Amino acid sequence: MNPVRILISILVGLMLVLPQSADAKRGQMGGKMGGGAASKTNPMRPDASRDIQEKAGLFNTGLKPVYPATAKCLEVKSLFGDTTRYDGSSRVEWANSGYHNGFDISADEGTPIVAIAAGEVVHKFTGGRLVGHQIILRHAPADTGLPVWIFTKYKHFDELPALEVGARVEMGQVLGPSGNTGTVGGHFGAWGYPHLHMSVYVNDTGEYRSIRRSAIPKDVRFLDPFAVYLKGPPKPFDNHAVKALSDDAKVVRIPYKRTDGKVVPQGTKLVWPFMCAPR
Ligand SMILES: [Zn+2]
C-alpha cells in the first residue's frame, strides 16, 4: 500500500466511524430498546471488536452453493466471512476487522435485484464508501417458513429504491437496479465495482430499532446468507452450528425465480437475489 492510499483509508475510516457515534447516541436516546445495542457491543458496528463479532457469528462457515444446472444464475464471488474480495485482494482492516459480513455477487449495473422473501421494508439509506444506496427488509417466520426472524440488507443499488419504509414486498419483487454506489474510490478506484452485497441478520423476536444509517435488530446475530437456503435437517440459524455441520449437510442448492417468472423449486418461500435465465 502506498502512503496516499493508507491516508485515504484512514480518512474514510474516520468518516465511517465518527458519524456512527453520533447516530448511536441519537438512537440510544430515541430508541425503544435503550442501552447497550448502540455501543461497541453491537456486532453490526464496523468498529466492533473481533471478539464480539466472532461470537455473533462473523466467520466463514464452509457452506457450499450448488447453482442450478438448468438456469444461469449470477454467482457469489466473495463469501461471507472471507477476508478477501472477489479478486483475491485483502479487505480493509478498519471495517469488521477485515471480515466480510455478507456475500458479494458481481452484476452489471442495472441488473434488477429482487427480494429473497416476502417482507417489509424497514430501512433505506444512502451512505458513502462501503455503503452507497441500501435497503433493509424484515421477514417474519410466516414470510419465510423459517423459525426465526431474518433481516436482509442489499447494498450498492444504482439508485435508491422507491419503496417506502413500511411497504410490503413479495418474494421475487424487484427492489431496484444493481450498481456500484459505495464502491467507488479506495481499492476499486474511480469506476468502482458493480455488485450486490447482501447481508443477513437473525433474531428471535423481530424487534429492531432504527438509527440514521441502519436498522439494528435486538440481540442480533450474523447469518451466512447461504444458510437461509439450507434444506436440512438439521437446519441451523446460528453460524456456530452452521459451521459444525458435516460436509454433506453444507451443500446448499440455490432456489430461484426465473426471468420468465417461474419459481424453482415450486412452493419455495426463498429465492436468489437475482433472477436466473433458463438455459
Ligand atoms: Zn460485500
PDB file of C-alpha atoms and ligand atoms in Angstrom:
ATOM      1  CA  MET A   1       0.000   0.000   0.000  1.00  0.00           C
ATOM      2  CA  ASN A   2       1.362   3.404  -0.864  1.00  0.00           C
ATOM      3  CA  PRO A   3       1.199   6.239   1.707  1.00  0.00           C
ATOM      4  CA  VAL A   4      -1.569   8.101  -0.167  1.00  0.00           C
ATOM      5  CA  ARG A   5      -3.770   5.038  -0.120  1.00  0.00           C
ATOM      6  CA  ILE A   6      -3.097   4.487   3.583  1.00  0.00           C
ATOM      7  CA  LEU A   7      -4.025   8.130   4.301  1.00  0.00           C
ATOM      8  CA  ILE A   8      -7.251   7.793   2.278  1.00  0.00           C
ATOM      9  CA  SER A   9      -8.116   4.598   4.148  1.00  0.00           C
ATOM     10  CA  ILE A  10      -7.638   6.346   7.497  1.00  0.00           C
ATOM     11  CA  LEU A  11      -9.739   9.359   6.471  1.00  0.00           C
ATOM     12  CA  VAL A  12     -12.536   7.247   5.062  1.00  0.00           C
ATOM     13  CA  GLY A  13     -12.380   5.078   8.167  1.00  0.00           C
ATOM     14  CA  LEU A  14     -12.893   8.136  10.343  1.00  0.00           C
ATOM     15  CA  MET A  15     -15.787   9.306   8.169  1.00  0.00           C
ATOM     16  CA  LEU A  16     -17.438   5.940   8.651  1.00  0.00           C
ATOM     17  CA  VAL A  17     -16.874   5.716  12.395  1.00  0.00           C
ATOM     18  CA  LEU A  18     -17.449   9.282  13.595  1.00  0.00           C
ATOM     19  CA  PRO A  19     -20.981   9.894  12.219  1.00  0.00           C
ATOM     20  CA  GLN A  20     -21.921   6.475  13.513  1.00  0.00           C
ATOM     21  CA  SER A  21     -21.060   7.524  17.065  1.00  0.00           C
ATOM     22  CA  ALA A  22     -23.449  10.453  16.763  1.00  0.00           C
ATOM     23  CA  ASP A  23     -26.138   8.173  15.337  1.00  0.00           C
ATOM     24  CA  ALA A  24     -25.626   5.757  18.151  1.00  0.00           C
ATOM     25  CA  LYS A  25     -26.196   8.490  20.720  1.00  0.00           C
ATOM     26  CA  ARG A  26     -29.376   9.611  18.974  1.00  0.00           C
ATOM     27  CA  GLY A  27     -30.502   6.004  18.774  1.00  0.00           C
ATOM     28  CA  GLN A  28     -29.933   5.472  22.476  1.00  0.00           C
ATOM     29  CA  MET A  29     -31.961   8.494  23.392  1.00  0.00           C
ATOM     30  CA  GLY A  30     -34.821   7.910  20.972  1.00  0.00           C
ATOM     31  CA  GLY A  31     -34.864   4.115  20.634  1.00  0.00           C
ATOM     32  CA  LYS A  32     -37.260   1.815  22.407  1.00  0.00           C
ATOM     33  CA  MET A  33     -34.600  -0.691  23.346  1.00  0.00           C
ATOM     34  CA  GLY A  34     -32.239   1.773  25.026  1.00  0.00           C
ATOM     35  CA  GLY A  35     -28.874   0.777  26.392  1.00  0.00           C
ATOM     36  CA  GLY A  36     -26.090  -1.352  25.050  1.00  0.00           C
ATOM     37  CA  ALA A  37     -27.168  -2.126  21.488  1.00  0.00           C
ATOM     38  CA  ALA A  38     -25.862   1.204  20.276  1.00  0.00           C
ATOM     39  CA  SER A  39     -22.490   0.829  21.949  1.00  0.00           C
ATOM     40  CA  LYS A  40     -19.477  -1.033  20.664  1.00  0.00           C
ATOM     41  CA  THR A  41     -21.108  -4.230  21.913  1.00  0.00           C
ATOM     42  CA  ASN A  42     -23.376  -4.055  18.846  1.00  0.00           C
ATOM     43  CA  PRO A  43     -21.706  -6.564  16.483  1.00  0.00           C
ATOM     44  CA  MET A  44     -23.113  -4.743  13.429  1.00  0.00           C
ATOM     45  CA  ARG A  45     -20.831  -1.764  14.037  1.00  0.00           C
ATOM     46  CA  PRO A  46     -17.846  -1.899  11.667  1.00  0.00           C
ATOM     47  CA  ASP A  47     -15.587  -0.942  14.592  1.00  0.00           C
ATOM     48  CA  ALA A  48     -16.928  -3.617  16.969  1.00  0.00           C
ATOM     49  CA  SER A  49     -14.202  -5.877  18.336  1.00  0.00           C
ATOM     50  CA  ARG A  50     -13.278  -9.072  16.541  1.00  0.00           C
ATOM     51  CA  ASP A  51     -14.237 -10.987  19.671  1.00  0.00           C
ATOM     52  CA  ILE A  52     -17.784  -9.586  19.737  1.00  0.00           C
ATOM     53  CA  GLN A  53     -18.265 -10.153  16.008  1.00  0.00           C
ATOM     54  CA  GLU A  54     -16.928 -13.699  16.149  1.00  0.00           C
ATOM     55  CA  LYS A  55     -19.339 -14.549  18.998  1.00  0.00           C
ATOM     56  CA  ALA A  56     -22.181 -13.160  16.857  1.00  0.00           C
ATOM     57  CA  GLY A  57     -21.144 -15.452  14.010  1.00  0.00           C
ATOM     58  CA  LEU A  58     -18.841 -13.445  11.763  1.00  0.00           C
ATOM     59  CA  PHE A  59     -16.614 -16.127  10.255  1.00  0.00           C
ATOM     60  CA  ASN A  60     -16.516 -18.404   7.257  1.00  0.00           C
ATOM     61  CA  THR A  61     -18.966 -21.289   7.735  1.00  0.00           C
ATOM     62  CA  GLY A  62     -17.903 -23.550   4.860  1.00  0.00           C
ATOM     63  CA  LEU A  63     -21.343 -23.670   3.188  1.00  0.00           C
ATOM     64  CA  LYS A  64     -21.012 -24.731  -0.449  1.00  0.00           C
ATOM     65  CA  PRO A  65     -23.510 -23.475  -3.025  1.00  0.00           C
ATOM     66  CA  VAL A  66     -24.714 -25.612  -5.900  1.00  0.00           C
ATOM     67  CA  TYR A  67     -26.097 -23.429  -8.669  1.00  0.00           C
ATOM     68  CA  PRO A  68     -28.865 -24.720 -10.940  1.00  0.00           C
ATOM     69  CA  ALA A  69     -27.865 -26.742 -13.984  1.00  0.00           C
ATOM     70  CA  THR A  70     -30.934 -25.695 -15.963  1.00  0.00           C
ATOM     71  CA  ALA A  71     -30.714 -21.934 -15.387  1.00  0.00           C
ATOM     72  CA  LYS A  72     -27.953 -19.362 -15.393  1.00  0.00           C
ATOM     73  CA  CYS A  73     -27.695 -17.535 -12.056  1.00  0.00           C
ATOM     74  CA  LEU A  74     -25.230 -14.816 -11.110  1.00  0.00           C
ATOM     75  CA  GLU A  75     -22.830 -16.371  -8.589  1.00  0.00           C
ATOM     76  CA  VAL A  76     -21.197 -15.297  -5.347  1.00  0.00           C
ATOM     77  CA  LYS A  77     -17.657 -14.015  -5.883  1.00  0.00           C
ATOM     78  CA  SER A  78     -16.752 -13.241  -2.262  1.00  0.00           C
ATOM     79  CA  LEU A  79     -18.197 -15.381   0.523  1.00  0.00           C
ATOM     80  CA  PHE A  80     -19.498 -14.463   3.949  1.00  0.00           C
ATOM     81  CA  GLY A  81     -16.580 -14.406   6.395  1.00  0.00           C
ATOM     82  CA  ASP A  82     -13.979 -14.016   3.653  1.00  0.00           C
ATOM     83  CA  THR A  83     -11.039 -11.713   4.320  1.00  0.00           C
ATOM     84  CA  THR A  84     -10.570 -11.200   0.567  1.00  0.00           C
ATOM     85  CA  ARG A  85     -12.561  -9.577  -2.231  1.00  0.00           C
ATOM     86  CA  TYR A  86     -13.664 -11.228  -5.487  1.00  0.00           C
ATOM     87  CA  ASP A  87     -10.220 -10.516  -6.990  1.00  0.00           C
ATOM     88  CA  GLY A  88      -8.272 -12.065  -4.114  1.00  0.00           C
ATOM     89  CA  SER A  89      -7.202  -8.703  -2.656  1.00  0.00           C
ATOM     90  CA  SER A  90      -7.405  -8.161   1.116  1.00  0.00           C
ATOM     91  CA  ARG A  91     -10.383  -6.353   2.629  1.00  0.00           C
ATOM     92  CA  VAL A  92      -9.845  -3.150   4.629  1.00  0.00           C
ATOM     93  CA  GLU A  93      -8.951  -3.847   8.247  1.00  0.00           C
ATOM     94  CA  TRP A  94     -10.923  -0.931   9.667  1.00  0.00           C
ATOM     95  CA  ALA A  95     -14.295  -2.420   8.776  1.00  0.00           C
ATOM     96  CA  ASN A  96     -15.231  -5.589  10.654  1.00  0.00           C
ATOM     97  CA  SER A  97     -11.531  -6.399  11.234  1.00  0.00           C
ATOM     98  CA  GLY A  98     -11.336  -7.252   7.542  1.00  0.00           C
ATOM     99  CA  TYR A  99     -14.047  -9.953   7.620  1.00  0.00           C
ATOM    100  CA  HIS A 100     -16.860  -9.850   5.049  1.00  0.00           C
ATOM    101  CA  ASN A 101     -20.252  -9.520   6.769  1.00  0.00           C
ATOM    102  CA  GLY A 102     -22.260 -10.656   3.756  1.00  0.00           C
ATOM    103  CA  PHE A 103     -21.669 -12.067   0.311  1.00  0.00           C
ATOM    104  CA  ASP A 104     -20.946 -10.327  -2.992  1.00  0.00           C
ATOM    105  CA  ILE A 105     -22.492 -11.145  -6.344  1.00  0.00           C
ATOM    106  CA  SER A 106     -20.922  -9.357  -9.317  1.00  0.00           C
ATOM    107  CA  ALA A 107     -23.640  -7.884 -11.547  1.00  0.00           C
ATOM    108  CA  ASP A 108     -23.718  -5.387 -14.398  1.00  0.00           C
ATOM    109  CA  GLU A 109     -25.176  -2.012 -13.476  1.00  0.00           C
ATOM    110  CA  GLY A 110     -28.938  -2.008 -13.933  1.00  0.00           C
ATOM    111  CA  THR A 111     -29.488  -5.725 -13.262  1.00  0.00           C
ATOM    112  CA  PRO A 112     -32.684  -5.971 -11.165  1.00  0.00           C
ATOM    113  CA  ILE A 113     -32.172  -7.050  -7.548  1.00  0.00           C
ATOM    114  CA  VAL A 114     -35.129  -8.960  -6.092  1.00  0.00           C
ATOM    115  CA  ALA A 115     -36.369  -9.561  -2.547  1.00  0.00           C
ATOM    116  CA  ILE A 116     -35.287 -13.044  -1.437  1.00  0.00           C
ATOM    117  CA  ALA A 117     -38.549 -13.467   0.512  1.00  0.00           C
ATOM    118  CA  ALA A 118     -41.763 -11.629   1.273  1.00  0.00           C
ATOM    119  CA  GLY A 119     -41.284  -8.993   3.938  1.00  0.00           C
ATOM    120  CA  GLU A 120     -41.425  -5.377   4.973  1.00  0.00           C
ATOM    121  CA  VAL A 121     -39.109  -2.500   4.140  1.00  0.00           C
ATOM    122  CA  VAL A 122     -37.658  -1.343   7.480  1.00  0.00           C
ATOM    123  CA  HIS A 123     -34.829   0.943   6.395  1.00  0.00           C
ATOM    124  CA  LYS A 124     -33.450   2.904   3.454  1.00  0.00           C
ATOM    125  CA  PHE A 125     -30.208   4.811   3.447  1.00  0.00           C
ATOM    126  CA  THR A 126     -27.617   6.355   1.196  1.00  0.00           C
ATOM    127  CA  GLY A 127     -24.129   6.338   2.642  1.00  0.00           C
ATOM    128  CA  GLY A 128     -20.554   6.741   1.474  1.00  0.00           C
ATOM    129  CA  ARG A 129     -17.838   4.205   0.954  1.00  0.00           C
ATOM    130  CA  LEU A 130     -18.826   0.550   1.558  1.00  0.00           C
ATOM    131  CA  VAL A 131     -22.497   1.576   1.718  1.00  0.00           C
ATOM    132  CA  GLY A 132     -23.956   3.501  -1.239  1.00  0.00           C
ATOM    133  CA  HIS A 133     -27.713   3.096  -1.741  1.00  0.00           C
ATOM    134  CA  GLN A 134     -29.045   0.358   0.514  1.00  0.00           C
ATOM    135  CA  ILE A 135     -32.327  -1.090   1.733  1.00  0.00           C
ATOM    136  CA  ILE A 136     -33.158  -3.439   4.620  1.00  0.00           C
ATOM    137  CA  LEU A 137     -36.111  -5.825   4.679  1.00  0.00           C
ATOM    138  CA  ARG A 138     -37.525  -7.681   7.669  1.00  0.00           C
ATOM    139  CA  HIS A 139     -39.025 -11.130   7.155  1.00  0.00           C
ATOM    140  CA  ALA A 140     -41.333 -12.781   9.699  1.00  0.00           C
ATOM    141  CA  PRO A 141     -41.350 -16.568  10.167  1.00  0.00           C
ATOM    142  CA  ALA A 142     -44.633 -16.658   8.209  1.00  0.00           C
ATOM    143  CA  ASP A 143     -42.886 -14.963   5.265  1.00  0.00           C
ATOM    144  CA  THR A 144     -40.044 -17.463   5.030  1.00  0.00           C
ATOM    145  CA  GLY A 145     -41.154 -20.643   6.791  1.00  0.00           C
ATOM    146  CA  LEU A 146     -38.027 -20.267   8.954  1.00  0.00           C
ATOM    147  CA  PRO A 147     -38.309 -20.461  12.765  1.00  0.00           C
ATOM    148  CA  VAL A 148     -36.527 -17.097  13.201  1.00  0.00           C
ATOM    149  CA  TRP A 149     -36.909 -13.514  12.018  1.00  0.00           C
ATOM    150  CA  ILE A 150     -34.440 -12.514   9.358  1.00  0.00           C
ATOM    151  CA  PHE A 151     -33.336  -9.100   8.147  1.00  0.00           C
ATOM    152  CA  THR A 152     -31.843  -8.834   4.662  1.00  0.00           C
ATOM    153  CA  LYS A 153     -29.668  -5.898   3.659  1.00  0.00           C
ATOM    154  CA  TYR A 154     -28.963  -5.123  -0.017  1.00  0.00           C
ATOM    155  CA  LYS A 155     -26.255  -2.604  -0.915  1.00  0.00           C
ATOM    156  CA  HIS A 156     -24.763  -0.679  -3.857  1.00  0.00           C
ATOM    157  CA  PHE A 157     -28.013  -0.036  -5.808  1.00  0.00           C
ATOM    158  CA  ASP A 158     -27.595   2.220  -8.831  1.00  0.00           C
ATOM    159  CA  GLU A 159     -30.387   4.364  -7.387  1.00  0.00           C
ATOM    160  CA  LEU A 160     -32.162   4.274  -4.036  1.00  0.00           C
ATOM    161  CA  PRO A 161     -35.264   2.029  -4.315  1.00  0.00           C
ATOM    162  CA  ALA A 162     -38.527   3.975  -4.497  1.00  0.00           C
ATOM    163  CA  LEU A 163     -40.153   1.636  -1.940  1.00  0.00           C
ATOM    164  CA  GLU A 164     -41.086   3.411   1.278  1.00  0.00           C
ATOM    165  CA  VAL A 165     -40.269   2.223   4.786  1.00  0.00           C
ATOM    166  CA  GLY A 166     -43.272   0.185   5.948  1.00  0.00           C
ATOM    167  CA  ALA A 167     -44.075  -1.127   2.449  1.00  0.00           C
ATOM    168  CA  ARG A 168     -44.678  -4.855   1.992  1.00  0.00           C
ATOM    169  CA  VAL A 169     -42.766  -6.685  -0.703  1.00  0.00           C
ATOM    170  CA  GLU A 170     -43.393 -10.069  -2.260  1.00  0.00           C
ATOM    171  CA  MET A 171     -40.791 -12.763  -2.771  1.00  0.00           C
ATOM    172  CA  GLY A 172     -39.002 -12.070  -6.054  1.00  0.00           C
ATOM    173  CA  GLN A 173     -40.294  -8.490  -6.283  1.00  0.00           C
ATOM    174  CA  VAL A 174     -37.811  -6.154  -7.938  1.00  0.00           C
ATOM    175  CA  LEU A 175     -36.297  -3.784  -5.363  1.00  0.00           C
ATOM    176  CA  GLY A 176     -34.193  -1.722  -7.746  1.00  0.00           C
ATOM    177  CA  PRO A 177     -31.245  -1.766 -10.150  1.00  0.00           C
ATOM    178  CA  SER A 178     -27.857  -3.044  -9.023  1.00  0.00           C
ATOM    179  CA  GLY A 179     -24.948  -0.647  -9.273  1.00  0.00           C
ATOM    180  CA  ASN A 180     -21.593   0.357  -7.869  1.00  0.00           C
ATOM    181  CA  THR A 181     -22.577   3.052  -5.337  1.00  0.00           C
ATOM    182  CA  GLY A 182     -20.419   2.889  -2.216  1.00  0.00           C
ATOM    183  CA  THR A 183     -17.698   1.001  -4.078  1.00  0.00           C
ATOM    184  CA  VAL A 184     -16.017   3.919  -5.830  1.00  0.00           C
ATOM    185  CA  GLY A 185     -12.621   5.009  -4.520  1.00  0.00           C
ATOM    186  CA  GLY A 186     -10.111   3.070  -2.458  1.00  0.00           C
ATOM    187  CA  HIS A 187      -9.341  -0.341  -3.871  1.00  0.00           C
ATOM    188  CA  PHE A 188     -11.829  -0.166  -6.751  1.00  0.00           C
ATOM    189  CA  GLY A 189     -10.799   3.283  -7.967  1.00  0.00           C
ATOM    190  CA  ALA A 190     -12.901   5.761  -9.906  1.00  0.00           C
ATOM    191  CA  TRP A 191     -15.069   3.145 -11.635  1.00  0.00           C
ATOM    192  CA  GLY A 192     -15.994   1.177  -8.538  1.00  0.00           C
ATOM    193  CA  TYR A 193     -17.014  -2.460  -8.739  1.00  0.00           C
ATOM    194  CA  PRO A 194     -20.640  -3.165  -9.689  1.00  0.00           C
ATOM    195  CA  HIS A 195     -22.029  -5.828  -7.400  1.00  0.00           C
ATOM    196  CA  LEU A 196     -24.695  -6.651  -4.858  1.00  0.00           C
ATOM    197  CA  HIS A 197     -23.547  -7.028  -1.283  1.00  0.00           C
ATOM    198  CA  MET A 198     -26.196  -8.885   0.711  1.00  0.00           C
ATOM    199  CA  SER A 199     -26.084  -9.402   4.470  1.00  0.00           C
ATOM    200  CA  VAL A 200     -28.491 -11.478   6.566  1.00  0.00           C
ATOM    201  CA  TYR A 201     -29.129 -10.856  10.253  1.00  0.00           C
ATOM    202  CA  VAL A 202     -31.229 -13.006  12.558  1.00  0.00           C
ATOM    203  CA  ASN A 203     -33.083 -12.668  15.819  1.00  0.00           C
ATOM    204  CA  ASP A 204     -35.863 -14.482  17.644  1.00  0.00           C
ATOM    205  CA  THR A 205     -38.370 -11.660  18.080  1.00  0.00           C
ATOM    206  CA  GLY A 206     -38.239  -9.376  15.034  1.00  0.00           C
ATOM    207  CA  GLU A 207     -37.589  -6.405  17.326  1.00  0.00           C
ATOM    208  CA  TYR A 208     -35.277  -3.755  15.979  1.00  0.00           C
ATOM    209  CA  ARG A 209     -34.624  -0.076  16.211  1.00  0.00           C
ATOM    210  CA  SER A 210     -33.637   2.400  13.557  1.00  0.00           C
ATOM    211  CA  ILE A 211     -30.753   4.796  13.553  1.00  0.00           C
ATOM    212  CA  ARG A 212     -29.970   7.009  10.601  1.00  0.00           C
ATOM    213  CA  ARG A 213     -27.551   4.580   8.964  1.00  0.00           C
ATOM    214  CA  SER A 214     -29.233   1.253   9.683  1.00  0.00           C
ATOM    215  CA  ALA A 215     -31.894  -0.851  11.345  1.00  0.00           C
ATOM    216  CA  ILE A 216     -30.426  -2.730  14.300  1.00  0.00           C
ATOM    217  CA  PRO A 217     -32.190  -5.948  15.304  1.00  0.00           C
ATOM    218  CA  LYS A 218     -32.294  -6.631  19.038  1.00  0.00           C
ATOM    219  CA  ASP A 219     -29.898  -9.407  20.114  1.00  0.00           C
ATOM    220  CA  VAL A 220     -28.684  -9.612  16.537  1.00  0.00           C
ATOM    221  CA  ARG A 221     -26.676 -12.491  15.123  1.00  0.00           C
ATOM    222  CA  PHE A 222     -24.963 -12.689  11.756  1.00  0.00           C
ATOM    223  CA  LEU A 223     -26.068 -15.423   9.372  1.00  0.00           C
ATOM    224  CA  ASP A 224     -24.181 -16.675   6.335  1.00  0.00           C
ATOM    225  CA  PRO A 225     -26.713 -15.721   3.613  1.00  0.00           C
ATOM    226  CA  PHE A 226     -26.452 -19.217   2.103  1.00  0.00           C
ATOM    227  CA  ALA A 227     -27.858 -20.638   5.378  1.00  0.00           C
ATOM    228  CA  VAL A 228     -31.367 -19.348   4.642  1.00  0.00           C
ATOM    229  CA  TYR A 229     -31.485 -21.778   1.696  1.00  0.00           C
ATOM    230  CA  LEU A 230     -30.419 -24.875   3.693  1.00  0.00           C
ATOM    231  CA  LYS A 231     -32.912 -27.683   3.350  1.00  0.00           C
ATOM    232  CA  GLY A 232     -31.801 -29.779   6.329  1.00  0.00           C
ATOM    233  CA  PRO A 233     -32.323 -31.486   8.630  1.00  0.00           C
ATOM    234  CA  PRO A 234     -30.537 -30.175  10.564  1.00  0.00           C
ATOM    235  CA  LYS A 235     -31.308 -26.593   9.578  1.00  0.00           C
ATOM    236  CA  PRO A 236     -29.472 -24.262  11.937  1.00  0.00           C
ATOM    237  CA  PHE A 237     -29.785 -20.469  12.035  1.00  0.00           C
ATOM    238  CA  ASP A 238     -26.699 -19.821  14.092  1.00  0.00           C
ATOM    239  CA  ASN A 239     -23.351 -19.663  12.294  1.00  0.00           C
ATOM    240  CA  HIS A 240     -21.617 -21.602  15.060  1.00  0.00           C
ATOM    241  CA  ALA A 241     -24.000 -24.507  14.392  1.00  0.00           C
ATOM    242  CA  VAL A 242     -23.788 -23.997  10.620  1.00  0.00           C
ATOM    243  CA  LYS A 243     -20.011 -24.290  10.766  1.00  0.00           C
ATOM    244  CA  ALA A 244     -20.323 -27.527  12.768  1.00  0.00           C
ATOM    245  CA  LEU A 245     -22.444 -29.242  10.078  1.00  0.00           C
ATOM    246  CA  SER A 246     -20.990 -32.215   8.203  1.00  0.00           C
ATOM    247  CA  ASP A 247     -19.539 -31.535   4.747  1.00  0.00           C
ATOM    248  CA  ASP A 248     -22.560 -33.214   3.132  1.00  0.00           C
ATOM    249  CA  ALA A 249     -25.006 -31.048   5.085  1.00  0.00           C
ATOM    250  CA  LYS A 250     -23.117 -27.910   3.994  1.00  0.00           C
ATOM    251  CA  VAL A 251     -24.136 -28.286   0.353  1.00  0.00           C
ATOM    252  CA  VAL A 252     -26.767 -25.635  -0.469  1.00  0.00           C
ATOM    253  CA  ARG A 253     -28.956 -25.890  -3.563  1.00  0.00           C
ATOM    254  CA  ILE A 254     -29.977 -22.420  -4.690  1.00  0.00           C
ATOM    255  CA  PRO A 255     -33.739 -21.802  -5.154  1.00  0.00           C
ATOM    256  CA  TYR A 256     -34.529 -19.052  -7.622  1.00  0.00           C
ATOM    257  CA  LYS A 257     -37.048 -17.091  -9.644  1.00  0.00           C
ATOM    258  CA  ARG A 258     -36.587 -17.367 -13.383  1.00  0.00           C
ATOM    259  CA  THR A 259     -36.604 -14.360 -15.674  1.00  0.00           C
ATOM    260  CA  ASP A 260     -39.907 -15.693 -17.086  1.00  0.00           C
ATOM    261  CA  GLY A 261     -41.465 -15.612 -13.591  1.00  0.00           C
ATOM    262  CA  LYS A 262     -41.406 -19.323 -12.770  1.00  0.00           C
ATOM    263  CA  VAL A 263     -40.149 -20.179  -9.272  1.00  0.00           C
ATOM    264  CA  VAL A 264     -37.865 -23.190  -8.752  1.00  0.00           C
ATOM    265  CA  PRO A 265     -38.496 -25.340  -6.797  1.00  0.00           C
ATOM    266  CA  GLN A 266     -42.224 -24.760  -6.834  1.00  0.00           C
ATOM    267  CA  GLY A 267     -43.530 -23.559  -3.473  1.00  0.00           C
ATOM    268  CA  THR A 268     -40.213 -22.149  -2.211  1.00  0.00           C
ATOM    269  CA  LYS A 269     -40.528 -19.135   0.089  1.00  0.00           C
ATOM    270  CA  LEU A 270     -36.926 -18.033  -0.511  1.00  0.00           C
ATOM    271  CA  VAL A 271     -35.208 -17.220  -3.789  1.00  0.00           C
ATOM    272  CA  TRP A 272     -31.860 -15.971  -5.069  1.00  0.00           C
ATOM    273  CA  PRO A 273     -31.495 -12.142  -5.032  1.00  0.00           C
ATOM    274  CA  PHE A 274     -31.153 -12.104  -8.843  1.00  0.00           C
ATOM    275  CA  MET A 275     -33.462 -13.789 -11.313  1.00  0.00           C
ATOM    276  CA  CYS A 276     -31.902 -16.654 -13.269  1.00  0.00           C
ATOM    277  CA  ALA A 277     -32.231 -17.139 -17.026  1.00  0.00           C
ATOM    278  CA  PRO A 278     -33.451 -20.560 -18.199  1.00  0.00           C
ATOM    279  CA  ARG A 279     -30.773 -22.348 -20.237  1.00  0.00           C
TER     280      ARG A 279
HETATM  281 ZN    ZN B   1     -19.583  -7.252   0.253  1.00  0.00          ZN
END
